Coordinates of C-alpha atoms and ligand atoms in Angstrom, one line a residue:
X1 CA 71.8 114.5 77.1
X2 CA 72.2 115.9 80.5
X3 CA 74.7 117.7 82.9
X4 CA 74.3 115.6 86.1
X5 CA 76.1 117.1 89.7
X6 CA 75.9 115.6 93.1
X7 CA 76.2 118.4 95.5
X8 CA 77.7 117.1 99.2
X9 CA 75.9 113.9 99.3
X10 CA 75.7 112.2 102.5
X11 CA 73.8 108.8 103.2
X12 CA 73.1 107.5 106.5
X13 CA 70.9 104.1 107.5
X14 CA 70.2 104.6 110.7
X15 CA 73.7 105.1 112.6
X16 CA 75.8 103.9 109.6
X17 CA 76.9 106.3 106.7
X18 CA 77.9 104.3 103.8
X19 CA 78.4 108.1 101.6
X20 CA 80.2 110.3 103.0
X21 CA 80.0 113.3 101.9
X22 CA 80.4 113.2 97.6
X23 CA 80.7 115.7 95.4
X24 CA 81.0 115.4 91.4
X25 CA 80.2 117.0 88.1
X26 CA 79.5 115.2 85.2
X27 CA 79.6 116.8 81.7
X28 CA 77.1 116.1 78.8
X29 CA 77.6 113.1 77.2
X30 CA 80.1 112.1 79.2
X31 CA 80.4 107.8 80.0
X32 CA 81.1 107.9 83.9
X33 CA 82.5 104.5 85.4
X34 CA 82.0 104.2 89.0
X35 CA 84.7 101.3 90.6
X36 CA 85.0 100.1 93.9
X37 CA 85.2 97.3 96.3
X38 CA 82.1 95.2 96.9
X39 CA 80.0 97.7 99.6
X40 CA 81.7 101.2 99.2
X41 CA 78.3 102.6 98.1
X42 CA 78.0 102.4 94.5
X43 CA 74.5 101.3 93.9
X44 CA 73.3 103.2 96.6
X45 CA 74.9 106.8 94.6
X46 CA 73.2 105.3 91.5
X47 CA 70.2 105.2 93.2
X48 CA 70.3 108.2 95.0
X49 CA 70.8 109.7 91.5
X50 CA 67.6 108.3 90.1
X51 CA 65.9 108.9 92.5
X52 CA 65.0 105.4 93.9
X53 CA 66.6 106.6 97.2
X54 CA 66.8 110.1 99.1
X55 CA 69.9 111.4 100.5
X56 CA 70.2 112.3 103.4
X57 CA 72.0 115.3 103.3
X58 CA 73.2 117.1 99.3
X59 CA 71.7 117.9 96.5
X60 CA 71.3 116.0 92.9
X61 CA 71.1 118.7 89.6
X62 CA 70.3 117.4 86.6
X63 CA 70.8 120.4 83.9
X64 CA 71.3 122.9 86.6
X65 CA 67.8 122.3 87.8
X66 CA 67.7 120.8 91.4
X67 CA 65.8 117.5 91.3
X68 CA 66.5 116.2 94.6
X69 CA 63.1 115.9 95.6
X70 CA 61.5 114.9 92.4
X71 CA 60.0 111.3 91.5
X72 CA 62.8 108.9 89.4
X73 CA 59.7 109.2 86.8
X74 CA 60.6 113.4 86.8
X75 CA 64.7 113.1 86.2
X76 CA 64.5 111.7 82.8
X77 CA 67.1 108.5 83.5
X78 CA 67.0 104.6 82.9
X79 CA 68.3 102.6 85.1
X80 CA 69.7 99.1 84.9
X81 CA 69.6 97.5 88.2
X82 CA 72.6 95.0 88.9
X83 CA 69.1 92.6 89.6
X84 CA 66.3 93.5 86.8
X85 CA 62.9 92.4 86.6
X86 CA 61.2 91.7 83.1
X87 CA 57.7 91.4 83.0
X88 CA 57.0 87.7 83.0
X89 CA 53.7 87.8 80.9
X90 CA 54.7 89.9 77.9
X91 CA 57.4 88.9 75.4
X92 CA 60.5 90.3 74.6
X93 CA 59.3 93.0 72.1
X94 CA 56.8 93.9 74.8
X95 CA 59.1 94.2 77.7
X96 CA 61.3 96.3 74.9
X97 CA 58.5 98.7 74.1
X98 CA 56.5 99.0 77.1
X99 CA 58.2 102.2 78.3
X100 CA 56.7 103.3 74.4
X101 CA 52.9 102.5 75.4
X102 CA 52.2 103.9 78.8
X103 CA 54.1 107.1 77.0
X104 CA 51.3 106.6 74.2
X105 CA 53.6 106.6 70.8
X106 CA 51.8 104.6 68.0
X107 CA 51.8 101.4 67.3
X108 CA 54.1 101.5 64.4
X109 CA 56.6 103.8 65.7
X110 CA 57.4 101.5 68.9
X111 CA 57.3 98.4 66.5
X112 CA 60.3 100.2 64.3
X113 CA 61.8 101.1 67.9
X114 CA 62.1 98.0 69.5
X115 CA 63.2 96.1 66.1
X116 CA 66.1 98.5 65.9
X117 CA 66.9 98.4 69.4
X118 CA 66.7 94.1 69.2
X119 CA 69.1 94.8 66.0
X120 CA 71.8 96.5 68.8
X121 CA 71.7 93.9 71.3
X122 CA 71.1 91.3 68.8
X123 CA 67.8 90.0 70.0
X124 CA 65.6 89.8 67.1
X125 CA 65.4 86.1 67.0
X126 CA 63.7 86.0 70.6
X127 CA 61.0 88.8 70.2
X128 CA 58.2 86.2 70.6
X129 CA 59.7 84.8 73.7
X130 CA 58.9 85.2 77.1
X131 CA 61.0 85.9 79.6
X132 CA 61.1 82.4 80.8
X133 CA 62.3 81.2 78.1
X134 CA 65.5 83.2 77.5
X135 CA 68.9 82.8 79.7
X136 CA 70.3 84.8 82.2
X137 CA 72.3 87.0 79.3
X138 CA 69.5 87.4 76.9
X139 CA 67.3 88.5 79.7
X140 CA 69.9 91.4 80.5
X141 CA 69.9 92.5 77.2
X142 CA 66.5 92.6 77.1
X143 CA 66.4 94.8 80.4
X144 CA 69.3 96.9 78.4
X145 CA 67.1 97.4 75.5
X146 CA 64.2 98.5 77.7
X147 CA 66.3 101.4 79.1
X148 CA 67.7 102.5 75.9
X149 CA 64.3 102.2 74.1
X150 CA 63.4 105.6 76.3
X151 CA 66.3 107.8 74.9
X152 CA 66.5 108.8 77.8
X153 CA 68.7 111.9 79.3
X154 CA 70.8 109.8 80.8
X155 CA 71.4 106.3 81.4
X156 CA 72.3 104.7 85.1
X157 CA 73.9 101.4 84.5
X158 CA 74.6 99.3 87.4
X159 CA 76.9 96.0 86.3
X160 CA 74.7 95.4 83.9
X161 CA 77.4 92.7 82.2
X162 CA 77.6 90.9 85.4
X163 CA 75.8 87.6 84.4
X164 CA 77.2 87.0 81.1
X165 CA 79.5 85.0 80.0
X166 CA 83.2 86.4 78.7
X167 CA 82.8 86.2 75.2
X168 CA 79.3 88.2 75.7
X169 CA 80.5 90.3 77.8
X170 CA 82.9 91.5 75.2
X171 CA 80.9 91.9 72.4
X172 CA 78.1 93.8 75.0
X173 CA 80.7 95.7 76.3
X174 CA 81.9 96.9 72.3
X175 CA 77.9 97.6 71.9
X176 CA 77.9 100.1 74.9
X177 CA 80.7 101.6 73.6
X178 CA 79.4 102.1 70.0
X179 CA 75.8 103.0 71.5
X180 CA 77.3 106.0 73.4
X181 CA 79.4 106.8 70.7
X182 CA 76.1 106.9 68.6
X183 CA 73.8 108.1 71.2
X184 CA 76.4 110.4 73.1
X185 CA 74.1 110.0 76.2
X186 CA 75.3 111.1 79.8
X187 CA 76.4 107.7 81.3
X188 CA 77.5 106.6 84.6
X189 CA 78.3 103.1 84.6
X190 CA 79.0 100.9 87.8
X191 CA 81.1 97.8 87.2
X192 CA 83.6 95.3 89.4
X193 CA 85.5 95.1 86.2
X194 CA 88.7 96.6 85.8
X195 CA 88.5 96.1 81.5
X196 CA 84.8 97.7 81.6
X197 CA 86.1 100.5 83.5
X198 CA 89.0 100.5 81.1
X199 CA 87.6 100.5 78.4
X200 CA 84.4 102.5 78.6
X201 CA 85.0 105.4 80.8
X202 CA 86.1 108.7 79.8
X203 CA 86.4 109.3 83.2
X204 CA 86.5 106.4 85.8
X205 CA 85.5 107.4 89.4
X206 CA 86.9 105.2 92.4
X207 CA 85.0 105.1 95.5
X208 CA 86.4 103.2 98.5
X209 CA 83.8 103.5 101.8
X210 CA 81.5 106.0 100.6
X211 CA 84.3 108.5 99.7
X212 CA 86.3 109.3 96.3
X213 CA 89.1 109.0 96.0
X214 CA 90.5 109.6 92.9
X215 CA 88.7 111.1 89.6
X216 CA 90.2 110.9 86.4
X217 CA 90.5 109.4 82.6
X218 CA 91.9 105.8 82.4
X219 CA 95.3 107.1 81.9
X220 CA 95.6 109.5 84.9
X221 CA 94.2 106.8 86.8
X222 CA 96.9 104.1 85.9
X223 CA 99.9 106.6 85.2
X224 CA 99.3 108.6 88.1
X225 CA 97.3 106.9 91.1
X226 CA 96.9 110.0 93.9
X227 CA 96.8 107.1 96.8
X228 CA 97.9 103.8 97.3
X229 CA 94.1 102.6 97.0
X230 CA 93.8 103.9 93.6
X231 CA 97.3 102.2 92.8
X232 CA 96.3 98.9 94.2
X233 CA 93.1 99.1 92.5
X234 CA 93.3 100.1 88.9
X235 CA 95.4 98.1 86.9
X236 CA 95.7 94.0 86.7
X237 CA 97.5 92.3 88.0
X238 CA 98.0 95.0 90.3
X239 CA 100.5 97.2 91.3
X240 CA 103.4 95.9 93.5
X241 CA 103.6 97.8 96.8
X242 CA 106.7 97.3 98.8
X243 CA 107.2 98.7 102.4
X244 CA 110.3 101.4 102.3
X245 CA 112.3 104.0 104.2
X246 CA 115.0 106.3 103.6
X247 CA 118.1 105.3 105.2
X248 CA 121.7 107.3 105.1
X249 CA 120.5 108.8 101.7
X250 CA 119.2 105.1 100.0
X251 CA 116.4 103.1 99.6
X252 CA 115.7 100.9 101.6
X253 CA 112.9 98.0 101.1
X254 CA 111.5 96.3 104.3
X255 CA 111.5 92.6 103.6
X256 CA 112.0 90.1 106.3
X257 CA 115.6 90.8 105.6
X258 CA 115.7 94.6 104.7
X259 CA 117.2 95.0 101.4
X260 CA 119.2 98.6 100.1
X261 CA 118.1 99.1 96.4
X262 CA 119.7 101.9 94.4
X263 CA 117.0 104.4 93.4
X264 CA 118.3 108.0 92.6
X265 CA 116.2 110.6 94.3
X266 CA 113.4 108.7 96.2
X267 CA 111.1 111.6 98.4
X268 CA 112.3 111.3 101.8
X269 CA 108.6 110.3 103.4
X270 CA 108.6 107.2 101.2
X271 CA 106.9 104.5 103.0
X272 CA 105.5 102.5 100.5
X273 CA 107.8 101.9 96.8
X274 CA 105.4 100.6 94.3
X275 CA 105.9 99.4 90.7
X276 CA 103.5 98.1 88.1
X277 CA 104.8 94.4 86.8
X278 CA 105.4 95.6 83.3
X279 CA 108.0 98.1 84.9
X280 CA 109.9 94.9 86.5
X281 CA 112.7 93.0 84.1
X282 CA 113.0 89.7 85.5
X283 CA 117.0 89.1 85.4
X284 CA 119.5 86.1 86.2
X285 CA 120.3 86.1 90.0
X286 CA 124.1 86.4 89.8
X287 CA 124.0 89.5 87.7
X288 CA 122.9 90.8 91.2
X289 CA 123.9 94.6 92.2
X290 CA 122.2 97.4 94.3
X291 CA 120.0 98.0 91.2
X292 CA 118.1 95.2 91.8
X293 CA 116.7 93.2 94.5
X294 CA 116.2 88.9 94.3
X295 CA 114.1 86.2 95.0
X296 CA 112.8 82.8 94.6
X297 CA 110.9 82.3 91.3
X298 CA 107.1 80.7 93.0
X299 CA 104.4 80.5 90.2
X300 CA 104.7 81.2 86.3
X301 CA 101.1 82.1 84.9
X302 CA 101.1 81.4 81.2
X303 CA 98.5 83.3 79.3
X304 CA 99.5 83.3 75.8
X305 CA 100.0 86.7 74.4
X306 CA 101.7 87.1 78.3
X307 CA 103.1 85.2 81.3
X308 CA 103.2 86.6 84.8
X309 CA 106.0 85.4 87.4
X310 CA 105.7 85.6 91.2
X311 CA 108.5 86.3 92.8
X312 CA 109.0 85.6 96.6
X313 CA 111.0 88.4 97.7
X314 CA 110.5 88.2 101.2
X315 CA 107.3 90.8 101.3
X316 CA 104.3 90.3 102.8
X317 CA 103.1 89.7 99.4
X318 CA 105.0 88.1 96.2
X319 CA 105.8 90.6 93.4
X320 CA 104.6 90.0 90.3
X321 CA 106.4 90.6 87.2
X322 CA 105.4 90.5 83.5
X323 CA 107.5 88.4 81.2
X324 CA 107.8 87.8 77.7
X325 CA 105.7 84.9 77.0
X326 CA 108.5 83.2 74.8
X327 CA 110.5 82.8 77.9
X328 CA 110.6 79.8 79.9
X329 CA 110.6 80.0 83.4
X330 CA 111.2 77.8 85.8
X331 CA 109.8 77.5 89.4
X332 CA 111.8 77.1 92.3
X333 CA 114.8 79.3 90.5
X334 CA 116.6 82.6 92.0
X335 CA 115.9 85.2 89.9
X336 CA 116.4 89.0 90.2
X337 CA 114.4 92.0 89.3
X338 CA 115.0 95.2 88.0
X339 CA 113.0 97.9 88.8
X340 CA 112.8 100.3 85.8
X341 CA 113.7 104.0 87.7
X342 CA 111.5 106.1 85.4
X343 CA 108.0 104.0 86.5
X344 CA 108.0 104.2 90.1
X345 CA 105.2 105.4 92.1
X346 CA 106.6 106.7 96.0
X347 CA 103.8 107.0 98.7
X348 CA 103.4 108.1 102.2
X349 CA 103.0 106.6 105.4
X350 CA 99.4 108.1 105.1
X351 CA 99.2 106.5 101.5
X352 CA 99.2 109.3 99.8
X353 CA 100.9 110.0 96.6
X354 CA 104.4 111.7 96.8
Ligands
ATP1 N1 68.7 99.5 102.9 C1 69.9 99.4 103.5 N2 69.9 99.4 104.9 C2 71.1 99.3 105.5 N3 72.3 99.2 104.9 C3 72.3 99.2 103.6 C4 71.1 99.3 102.8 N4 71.4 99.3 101.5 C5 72.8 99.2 101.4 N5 73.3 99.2 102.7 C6 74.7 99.1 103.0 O1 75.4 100.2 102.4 C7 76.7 99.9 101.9 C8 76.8 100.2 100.5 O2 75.9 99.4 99.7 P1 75.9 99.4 98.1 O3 74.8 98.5 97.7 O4 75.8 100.8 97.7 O5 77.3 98.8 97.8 P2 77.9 98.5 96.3 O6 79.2 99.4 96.3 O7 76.9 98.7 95.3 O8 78.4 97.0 96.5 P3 78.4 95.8 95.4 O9 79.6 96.0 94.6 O10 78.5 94.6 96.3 O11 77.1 95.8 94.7 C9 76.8 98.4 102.3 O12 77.6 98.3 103.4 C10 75.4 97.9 102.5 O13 75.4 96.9 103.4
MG2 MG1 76.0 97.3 94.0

C-alpha cells in the first residue's frame, strides 16, 4: 500500500501537450478512477506514473520518496495495459506466476499463489492452456491475475474490462471491488465506463484535455458537478443542459422560441439551466403553467426496471426524462415537463458552476 502524488505534471510530444499541468494526491489504499473522453491523457498519466513514460516537466512520489527518475521495475506497481501481452509459450499458471520466478519464491509457494489467484478470477479450469487457446476475456483475466500475483504497492489499471462481455464485465467488476476491499491496495483505475467509475471509485477523477477538472467521490461528482463538463459527463443518460438568461427578474430558456419558466431565485449569470432526467415529471400538456415548459413526445426507451422519454422541446438537443416504466407513452404526443426546483444545477457563460 502506497501514498502516490503527481506534483505539476506536464507532458509534451514534440509541440503538443496532451497534460497540462496535473496535480493530485492519492491516499493509501485508496481506489482512484480516472474518466475522460477518448484522448484527454489518461493512459499517458498512467504511464507516466509507472514509469513507462517520463514527464516532461513534475514530479511522481510514491511514499513521499521522489521516484521520477527511477525504472517502472523500482516503483513497486502493476500495471494492466488497456492492450496486454501474455506470453504465448507458457500456460496460464505460468503467465500467472512468472512475476513469482524471476523474483525466485519456491516452487510451492507460487504454485499456492497462482491457484488462489485463478480461484479470484475464476480461471482454474484453464491453467494448462495457452494463451491461444483462451478468448479475449479469459486472456484479460489472466493479465489481471499476473498483476495481482505481485502484491504489489499499487495497482495501475488501464480499462482492463474493456473486451468483455456485459455479464463478465459485471461479475469482474464485483471481483475488483472485493479484491480491494480484501487487498486495500492503492488503485487508480482508468475506465470509459460511467458504472465502473460508479461503482468502484472512492474518488473518481475527470480529466478533459490533459487537465482536471473535477475531483471528488461519486456523490459530489453527480450531486454537485463544479462545471458543465463534469455535469454532462457523469451521470447516464446525461444531464439536460438548456441555454438560459435572466430576463426582468425570470428565467428564461433559449429555445427556438424562447420560453419564461418560473424558477424562484435563479443566479443572475445563469447561462446554462441543467437538470438531471430523474429531476423531470413528465406531465399532460394542458396542465401547462409557467412551472413548466412543453414539447413533442419523440422516442420512448423502454428498459424494464425504467423508460426514458425524449422530449423535443425546441433545444438544440431533446431532453430526456425518466419515467415510470408502468407508464405508457406514446410518441408523437405534447407533453409537459416539470422541472423539480430543489435539483437544479445553474452554470455560467464560462461553464462554471454557480
Ligand atoms: N507517443 C505519442 N506521440 C504523440 N502523441 C501521442 C503519443 N501517445 C499519445 N499521444 C496523444 O496524446 C493524447 C492522449 O493520449 P492517451 O493515450 O493518454 O489518451 P487516453 O485518454 O488514454 O485515450 P483513450 O480513452 O482513447 O485510451 C492523444 O491525443 C494522443 O493522440
Ligand atoms: Mg487510453
Amino acid at each position: 500500500m502506497a501514498s502516490i502524488e503527481l506534483r505539476a505534471i506536464e507532458k509534451w510530444f514534440d509541440d503538443l501537450q496532451v497534460i497540462k499541468g496535473v496535480d493530485f494526491d492519492i491516499d493509501e489504499g485508496e481506489f482512484i478512477v480516472l474518466v475522460g473522453p477518448s484522448g484527454c491523457g489518461k493512459s499517458t498519466l498512467l504511464r507516466i506514473l509507472a514509469g513507462l513514460e517520463d514527464a516532461s516537466v513534475g514530479s511522481v512520489l510514491i511514499d513521499g520518496d521522489d521516484v521520477t527518475d527511477r525504472l517502472p521495475s523500482e516503483r513497486g506497481l502493476s500495471m494492466v495495459f488497456q492492450s496486454y501481452a501474455l506470453y504465448p509459450h507458457m500456460d496460464v499458471a505460468a503467465n500467472i506466476g512468472f512475476a513469482l520466478k524471476t523474483a525466485g519464491v519456491g516452487k510451492a509457494e507460487i504454485e499456492a499463489r497462482v491457484r488462489a489467484v485463478a480461484k479470484i478470477l475464476r480461471l482454474e479450469p484453464l491453467l494448462d492452456r495457452l494463451p491461444k487457446q483462451l478468448s479475449g476475456g479469459q486472456r484479460q483475466r489472466v493479465a489481471i491475475g499476473r498483476a495481482i500475483i505481485r502484491e504489489p504497492k499499487g495497482f495501475l489499471f488501464d480499462e482492463p474490462l474493456s473486451n468483455l462481455d456485459a455479464a463478465l464485465r459485471v461479475n469482474m467488476r464485483l471481483e475488483i471491488s472485493r479484491l480491494h476491499e480484501q487487498l486495500g491496495i492503492t488503485t487508480i483505475y482508468v475506465t470509459h465506463d460511467q458504472i465502473e467509475a460508479m461503482t468502484l471509485a472512492d474518488r473518481i477523477v475527470v480529466l478533459n484535455e490533459g487537465e482536471i477538472m473535477q475531483a471528488g467521490s461519486p456523490r459530489d461528482l453527480y450531486n454537485l458537478p463544479q462545471n458543465k463538463f463534469v455535469a454532462e459527463f457523469i451521470g447516464s443518460p446525461k444531464m439536460n443542459l438548456m441555454p438560459a438568461e435572466m430576463a426582468d427578474g425570470k428565467l428564461r430558456l433559449l429555445a427556438e422560441t424562447p420560453r419564461t419558466v418560473g424558477l424562484d431565485a435563479m443566479p443572475p449569470d445563469i447561462a446554462w439551466l441543467g437538470v438531471r432526467p430523474e429531476n423531470i415529471m413528465l406531465c399532460a400538456a394542458d396542465d401547462a403553467d409557467d412551472s413548466m415548459i412543453t414539447g413533442t413526445l419523440s422516442v420512448c426507451e423502454y428498459l424494464g426496471s425504467e423508460q426514458f422519454a425524449y422530449v423535443d422541446c425546441g433545444f438544440d438537443e431533446m431532453i430526456t426524462v425518466r419515467v415510470d416504466p408502468a407508464e405508457e407513452l406514446v410518441t408523437g404526443t405534447m407533453v409537459g415537463l416539470r422541472f423539480d426546483p430543489n435539483a437544479r444545477h445553474c452554470f455560467d457563460q464560462a461553464g462554471k458552476r454557480l
